[in-house]
C-alpha atoms as a printed R data frame, in Angstrom:
    type eleno elety resid chain resno       x       y       z
1   ATOM     1    CA   MET     A     1  13.652  63.144  26.317
2   ATOM     2    CA   ASN     A     2  16.568  61.407  28.095
3   ATOM     3    CA   ARG     A     3  19.205  60.424  25.574
4   ATOM     4    CA   LYS     A     4  19.792  57.042  27.289
5   ATOM     5    CA   LEU     A     5  16.122  56.259  26.888
6   ATOM     6    CA   LEU     A     6  16.289  57.273  23.226
7   ATOM     7    CA   TRP     A     7  19.263  54.972  22.656
8   ATOM     8    CA   ALA     A     8  17.296  52.130  24.295
9   ATOM     9    CA   VAL     A     9  14.325  52.857  22.025
10  ATOM    10    CA   LEU     A    10  16.661  52.851  19.018
11  ATOM    11    CA   VAL     A    11  18.109  49.464  19.980
12  ATOM    12    CA   ILE     A    12  14.629  48.000  20.496
13  ATOM    13    CA   GLY     A    13  13.530  49.344  17.119
14  ATOM    14    CA   LEU     A    14  16.582  47.856  15.407
15  ATOM    15    CA   GLY     A    15  15.887  44.543  17.141
16  ATOM    16    CA   LEU     A    16  12.281  44.514  15.977
17  ATOM    17    CA   VAL     A    17  13.375  45.132  12.377
18  ATOM    18    CA   ILE     A    18  16.377  42.795  12.280
19  ATOM    19    CA   ALA     A    19  15.105  39.863  14.386
20  ATOM    20    CA   PRO     A    20  12.334  38.677  12.017
21  ATOM    21    CA   PHE     A    21  14.777  38.486   9.100
22  ATOM    22    CA   ALA     A    22  17.532  36.932  11.221
23  ATOM    23    CA   LEU     A    23  15.087  34.215  12.339
24  ATOM    24    CA   GLY     A    24  13.837  33.659   8.777
25  ATOM    25    CA   LEU     A    25  10.344  34.715   9.791
26  ATOM    26    CA   PRO     A    26   9.178  35.738   6.290
27  ATOM    27    CA   GLY     A    27   9.824  32.275   4.844
28  ATOM    28    CA   LYS     A    28   8.653  30.389   7.923
29  ATOM    29    CA   SER     A    29   5.456  32.396   8.298
30  ATOM    30    CA   ALA     A    30   4.694  31.904   4.607
31  ATOM    31    CA   ALA     A    31   5.208  28.150   5.065
32  ATOM    32    CA   GLY     A    32   2.904  28.204   8.100
33  ATOM    33    CA   GLN     A    33   0.206  29.975   6.126
34  ATOM    34    CA   ARG     A    34   0.510  27.463   3.282
35  ATOM    35    CA   MET     A    35   0.159  24.642   5.798
36  ATOM    36    CA   LEU     A    36  -2.950  26.203   7.338
37  ATOM    37    CA   ASN     A    37  -4.444  26.693   3.878
38  ATOM    38    CA   GLY     A    38  -3.635  23.098   2.934
39  ATOM    39    CA   PHE     A    39  -5.239  21.634   6.065
40  ATOM    40    CA   GLN     A    40  -8.291  23.896   5.937
41  ATOM    41    CA   PRO     A    41 -10.510  21.543   3.857
42  ATOM    42    CA   ILE     A    42  -9.383  18.490   5.857
43  ATOM    43    CA   MET     A    43  -9.905  20.031   9.293
44  ATOM    44    CA   GLN     A    44 -13.485  21.188   8.768
45  ATOM    45    CA   PRO     A    45 -15.726  19.520  11.394
46  ATOM    46    CA   GLN     A    46 -17.776  17.609   8.824
47  ATOM    47    CA   GLN     A    47 -14.679  16.321   7.038
48  ATOM    48    CA   VAL     A    48 -13.059  15.216  10.299
49  ATOM    49    CA   GLN     A    49 -16.254  13.370  11.176
50  ATOM    50    CA   ILE     A    50 -16.209  11.591   7.795
51  ATOM    51    CA   THR     A    51 -12.540  10.652   8.268
52  ATOM    52    CA   ALA     A    52 -13.254   9.225  11.721
53  ATOM    53    CA   ASP     A    53 -16.274   7.341  10.376
54  ATOM    54    CA   TYR     A    54 -14.200   5.705   7.621
55  ATOM    55    CA   TYR     A    55 -11.497   4.761  10.098
56  ATOM    56    CA   ASN     A    56 -13.745   3.429  12.862
57  ATOM    57    CA   ASN     A    57 -16.553   1.865  10.826
58  ATOM    58    CA   VAL     A    58 -14.761   0.681   7.668
59  ATOM    59    CA   PHE     A    59 -11.035   0.190   8.184
60  ATOM    60    CA   VAL     A    60 -11.109  -1.095  11.767
61  ATOM    61    CA   PRO     A    61 -13.686  -3.816  10.900
62  ATOM    62    CA   LEU     A    62 -11.590  -4.723   7.838
63  ATOM    63    CA   GLY     A    63  -8.689  -5.266  10.203
64  ATOM    64    CA   LYS     A    64 -10.654  -8.164  11.726
65  ATOM    65    CA   VAL     A    65 -10.734  -9.826   8.295
66  ATOM    66    CA   THR     A    66  -6.968  -9.778   7.824
67  ATOM    67    CA   PRO     A    67  -6.323 -13.066   9.689
68  ATOM    68    CA   MET     A    68  -8.347 -14.815   6.975
69  ATOM    69    CA   MET     A    69  -5.935 -13.415   4.367
70  ATOM    70    CA   SER     A    70  -2.823 -14.856   6.019
71  ATOM    71    CA   ALA     A    71  -0.219 -16.977   4.275
72  ATOM    72    CA   GLN     A    72  -1.317 -19.976   6.392
73  ATOM    73    CA   ASN     A    73  -4.912 -19.717   5.168
74  ATOM    74    CA   LEU     A    74  -3.707 -19.249   1.607
75  ATOM    75    CA   ALA     A    75  -1.764 -22.504   1.811
76  ATOM    76    CA   LYS     A    76  -4.842 -24.226   3.262
77  ATOM    77    CA   PHE     A    77  -7.101 -22.996   0.444
78  ATOM    78    CA   GLN     A    78  -4.554 -24.002  -2.177
79  ATOM    79    CA   ALA     A    79  -4.676 -27.522  -0.755
80  ATOM    80    CA   TYR     A    80  -8.467 -27.413  -1.084
81  ATOM    81    CA   MET     A    81  -8.082 -26.432  -4.725
82  ATOM    82    CA   LYS     A    82  -6.057 -29.552  -5.399
83  ATOM    83    CA   GLY     A    83  -9.025 -31.494  -4.028
84  ATOM    84    CA   PHE     A    84 -11.314 -29.592  -6.415
85  ATOM    85    CA   SER     A    85  -9.172 -30.640  -9.352
86  ATOM    86    CA   GLY     A    86  -9.352 -34.273  -8.279
87  ATOM    87    CA   MET     A    87 -13.103 -34.037  -7.748
88  ATOM    88    CA   GLN     A    88 -13.576 -32.617 -11.229
89  ATOM    89    CA   SER     A    89 -11.619 -35.531 -12.688
90  ATOM    90    CA   ASP     A    90 -13.702 -38.034 -10.679
91  ATOM    91    CA   ALA     A    91 -16.943 -36.302 -11.639
92  ATOM    92    CA   ALA     A    92 -16.182 -36.897 -15.291
93  ATOM    93    CA   LYS     A    93 -16.066 -40.651 -14.532
94  ATOM    94    CA   LEU     A    94 -19.151 -40.709 -12.321
95  ATOM    95    CA   VAL     A    95 -21.861 -40.704 -15.000
96  ATOM    96    CA   PRO     A    96 -20.300 -43.484 -17.120
97  ATOM    97    CA   LEU     A    97 -19.760 -45.654 -14.007
98  ATOM    98    CA   LEU     A    98 -23.363 -45.161 -12.871
99  ATOM    99    CA   ALA     A    99 -24.625 -45.862 -16.385
100 ATOM   100    CA   GLN     A   100 -22.707 -49.139 -16.436
101 ATOM   101    CA   ALA     A   101 -23.816 -50.144 -12.945
102 ATOM   102    CA   LEU     A   102 -27.467 -49.257 -13.517
103 ATOM   103    CA   ARG     A   103 -27.496 -50.530 -17.096
104 ATOM   104    CA   MET     A   104 -28.620 -47.180 -18.335
105 ATOM   105    CA   THR     A   105 -27.333 -44.750 -20.924
106 ATOM   106    CA   PRO     A   106 -25.297 -41.735 -19.743
107 ATOM   107    CA   ALA     A   107 -28.164 -39.473 -20.832
108 ATOM   108    CA   GLN     A   108 -30.606 -41.483 -18.698
109 ATOM   109    CA   VAL     A   109 -28.266 -41.265 -15.713
110 ATOM   110    CA   GLN     A   110 -27.987 -37.497 -16.112
111 ATOM   111    CA   THR     A   111 -31.781 -37.202 -16.272
112 ATOM   112    CA   LEU     A   112 -32.108 -39.393 -13.179
113 ATOM   113    CA   MET     A   113 -29.608 -37.321 -11.230
114 ATOM   114    CA   ALA     A   114 -31.247 -34.064 -12.297
115 ATOM   115    CA   THR     A   115 -34.571 -35.414 -11.003
116 ATOM   116    CA   GLN     A   116 -33.517 -37.256  -7.864
117 ATOM   117    CA   LEU     A   117 -30.290 -35.411  -6.935
118 ATOM   118    CA   PRO     A   118 -30.686 -31.899  -8.396
119 ATOM   119    CA   SER     A   119 -28.239 -30.163  -6.026
120 ATOM   120    CA   MET     A   120 -25.492 -32.688  -6.682
121 ATOM   121    CA   ALA     A   121 -26.145 -32.587 -10.407
122 ATOM   122    CA   ALA     A   122 -25.910 -28.787 -10.422
123 ATOM   123    CA   MET     A   123 -22.707 -28.855  -8.362
124 ATOM   124    CA   LEU     A   124 -21.088 -31.400 -10.682
125 ATOM   125    CA   GLN     A   125 -22.081 -29.325 -13.677
126 ATOM   126    CA   ASN     A   126 -20.658 -26.150 -12.109
127 ATOM   127    CA   LEU     A   127 -17.371 -27.642 -10.928
128 ATOM   128    CA   PRO     A   128 -15.293 -26.127 -13.807
129 ATOM   129    CA   ALA     A   129 -16.725 -22.630 -13.153
130 ATOM   130    CA   MET     A   130 -16.221 -23.051  -9.396
131 ATOM   131    CA   GLN     A   131 -12.601 -24.008  -9.948
132 ATOM   132    CA   ARG     A   132 -11.997 -20.950 -12.133
133 ATOM   133    CA   ASP     A   133 -13.597 -18.660  -9.519
134 ATOM   134    CA   PHE     A   134 -11.551 -20.128  -6.673
135 ATOM   135    CA   ASP     A   135  -8.392 -19.883  -8.757
136 ATOM   136    CA   GLY     A   136  -9.081 -16.158  -9.233
137 ATOM   137    CA   LEU     A   137  -9.801 -15.677  -5.527
138 ATOM   138    CA   LEU     A   138  -6.633 -17.484  -4.496
139 ATOM   139    CA   GLY     A   139  -4.635 -15.478  -7.027
140 ATOM   140    CA   THR     A   140  -5.930 -12.246  -5.481
141 ATOM   141    CA   MET     A   141  -5.141 -13.521  -1.984
142 ATOM   142    CA   GLN     A   142  -1.629 -14.489  -3.019
143 ATOM   143    CA   GLN     A   143  -0.962 -11.056  -4.524
144 ATOM   144    CA   ASN     A   144  -2.230  -9.198  -1.442
145 ATOM   145    CA   THR     A   145  -1.176 -11.369   1.496
146 ATOM   146    CA   GLY     A   146   1.752  -9.052   2.230
147 ATOM   147    CA   ILE     A   147  -0.479  -5.974   2.146
148 ATOM   148    CA   PHE     A   148  -3.083  -7.494   4.472
149 ATOM   149    CA   SER     A   149  -0.343  -8.503   6.917
150 ATOM   150    CA   ARG     A   150   0.461  -4.776   7.354
151 ATOM   151    CA   VAL     A   151  -3.143  -3.708   8.048
152 ATOM   152    CA   PRO     A   152  -3.039  -4.099  11.874
153 ATOM   153    CA   ALA     A   153   0.148  -2.007  12.109
154 ATOM   154    CA   GLY     A   154  -1.368   0.567   9.736
155 ATOM   155    CA   LEU     A   155  -4.497   0.856  11.860
156 ATOM   156    CA   ALA     A   156  -2.393   1.348  14.997
157 ATOM   157    CA   HIS     A   157  -0.318   3.988  13.187
158 ATOM   158    CA   TYR     A   158  -3.280   6.048  11.979
159 ATOM   159    CA   ARG     A   159  -5.354   5.837  15.185
160 ATOM   160    CA   PRO     A   160  -3.469   8.747  16.887
161 ATOM   161    CA   LEU     A   161  -3.825  10.838  13.717
162 ATOM   162    CA   VAL     A   162  -7.596  10.430  13.622
163 ATOM   163    CA   GLN     A   163  -7.904  11.029  17.357
164 ATOM   164    CA   THR     A   164  -5.725  14.165  17.124
165 ATOM   165    CA   MET     A   165  -7.799  15.525  14.237
166 ATOM   166    CA   GLN     A   166 -10.975  15.024  16.259
167 ATOM   167    CA   ALA     A   167  -9.483  16.675  19.354
168 ATOM   168    CA   ASP     A   168  -8.045  19.681  17.489
169 ATOM   169    CA   VAL     A   169 -10.970  20.799  15.330
170 ATOM   170    CA   ASP     A   170 -11.686  23.794  17.587
171 ATOM   171    CA   ASN     A   171  -7.980  24.544  18.102
172 ATOM   172    CA   TYR     A   172  -7.413  24.613  14.347
173 ATOM   173    CA   LYS     A   173 -10.410  26.899  13.889
174 ATOM   174    CA   GLN     A   174  -8.990  29.393  16.400
175 ATOM   175    CA   VAL     A   175  -5.482  29.363  14.891
176 ATOM   176    CA   ASN     A   176  -6.857  29.664  11.377
177 ATOM   177    CA   SER     A   177  -8.841  32.748  12.444
178 ATOM   178    CA   LEU     A   178  -5.611  34.665  13.110
179 ATOM   179    CA   PRO     A   179  -4.431  37.218  10.531
180 ATOM   180    CA   ASP     A   180  -2.444  35.896   7.604
181 ATOM   181    CA   PHE     A   181   0.859  34.581   9.000
182 ATOM   182    CA   ARG     A   182   2.743  36.389   6.237
183 ATOM   183    CA   LEU     A   183   1.837  39.680   7.955
184 ATOM   184    CA   PHE     A   184   3.755  38.741  11.109
185 ATOM   185    CA   THR     A   185   6.989  40.200   9.706
186 ATOM   186    CA   VAL     A   186   5.145  43.483   9.124
187 ATOM   187    CA   PHE     A   187   3.837  43.420  12.709
188 ATOM   188    CA   PHE     A   188   7.444  43.478  13.928
189 ATOM   189    CA   ALA     A   189   9.183  45.525  11.240
190 ATOM   190    CA   VAL     A   190   6.763  48.471  11.014
191 ATOM   191    CA   PRO     A   191   6.706  49.284  14.765
192 ATOM   192    CA   GLY     A   192  10.483  48.776  14.802
193 ATOM   193    CA   ALA     A   193  10.958  51.222  11.944
194 ATOM   194    CA   LEU     A   194   8.754  53.788  13.699
195 ATOM   195    CA   LEU     A   195  10.778  53.430  16.897
196 ATOM   196    CA   ILE     A   196  13.995  53.902  14.919
197 ATOM   197    CA   LEU     A   197  12.643  57.093  13.329
198 ATOM   198    CA   LEU     A   198  11.411  58.397  16.669
199 ATOM   199    CA   ALA     A   199  14.689  57.685  18.475
200 ATOM   200    CA   GLY     A   200  16.749  58.945  15.550
201 ATOM   201    CA   TYR     A   201  14.831  62.212  15.467
202 ATOM   202    CA   GLY     A   202  15.338  62.678  19.198
203 ATOM   203    CA   LEU     A   203  19.031  61.826  19.054
204 ATOM   204    CA   PHE     A   204  20.122  63.453  15.830
205 ATOM   205    CA   GLY     A   205  17.313  65.826  14.962
206 ATOM   206    CA   ASN     A   206  15.943  65.968  11.424
207 ATOM   207    CA   PRO     A   207  18.954  65.601   9.086
208 ATOM   208    CA   PHE     A   208  16.892  66.829   6.134
209 ATOM   209    CA   VAL     A   209  16.047  70.054   7.962
210 ATOM   210    CA   ARG     A   210  19.691  70.601   8.934
211 ATOM   211    CA   PHE     A   211  20.858  69.947   5.392
212 ATOM   212    CA   SER     A   212  18.291  72.375   4.015
213 ATOM   213    CA   PHE     A   213  19.274  75.030   6.549
214 ATOM   214    CA   HIS     A   214  23.006  74.791   5.811
215 ATOM   215    CA   HIS     A   215  22.376  74.692   2.083
216 ATOM   216    CA   HIS     A   216  20.298  77.886   2.049
217 ATOM   217    CA   ALA     A   217  22.263  79.841   4.671
218 ATOM   218    CA   ARG     A   218  24.800  82.133   3.014
219 ATOM   219    CA   PRO     A   219  27.372  84.359   4.776
220 ATOM   220    CA   THR     A   220  26.530  88.047   4.437
221 ATOM   221    CA   ALA     A   221  28.927  90.236   2.513
222 ATOM   222    CA   ALA     A   222  31.128  92.522   4.601
C-alpha cells in the first residue's frame, strides 16, 4: 500500500481518537443522555396532551379571573367591608327601635320579622358570619394580589413551551430511539484505533514480530 496513503490513514485514525476527547464528547454525550432520560416521562404523547389540557383549559381560563383580583378591586371590596361593619352596628339597633315604634317587645318584633320578612331576618342574623367570611376572603386576596398580577405574563411565557412540546413529540421519539449517547465516543474511538493499527502495521510492520525475531536470532559460531 502507498506509504502516503498509510500516513493519511494514520492521521485520520489519530483524529478520530483524539477529537472526541478534545471536544469533551464523553461528558457532553453523558449529559445529553441524562437530559433525554429526564424528559422521557414528560414527552410521552399522553403526558404532553395532559400538560396542554391543563394549560389551555385550566390556567388560561384562570387568567381571565385575574382582573378581579387586582389591587383596585381589593380596595373596592375593603370599602364594602366598612359598610358591612356599619350595617352590623345598625342592625343591632333595628329591633329595639321597631319594638319601641310598634309598642311591641323585642321578642315579638323578631317573631314578626321572621314571619313577614324571613330573608331580611336571616340576613341580619348572619351578618357577623358574613363579615368573618368576607374578612377571610379579602385577606386571601390581599396576600395574593401580587401573584395574580403576574399570571398574564406567566401564561404568555409558558405558551411557547407547551406549543413546542406538542410540536416535538415525534421528534423527541426519533431522537430518543438512537443508541445511548454515551456510546458516541466509542463510535469514533474504536474505528480510529483500528485505523491507527492498520496504518501502523503498514508503515512500521509488526514491532512485536521484529522484537521476537531479533531476540531469538543468534550469530553462529565461527
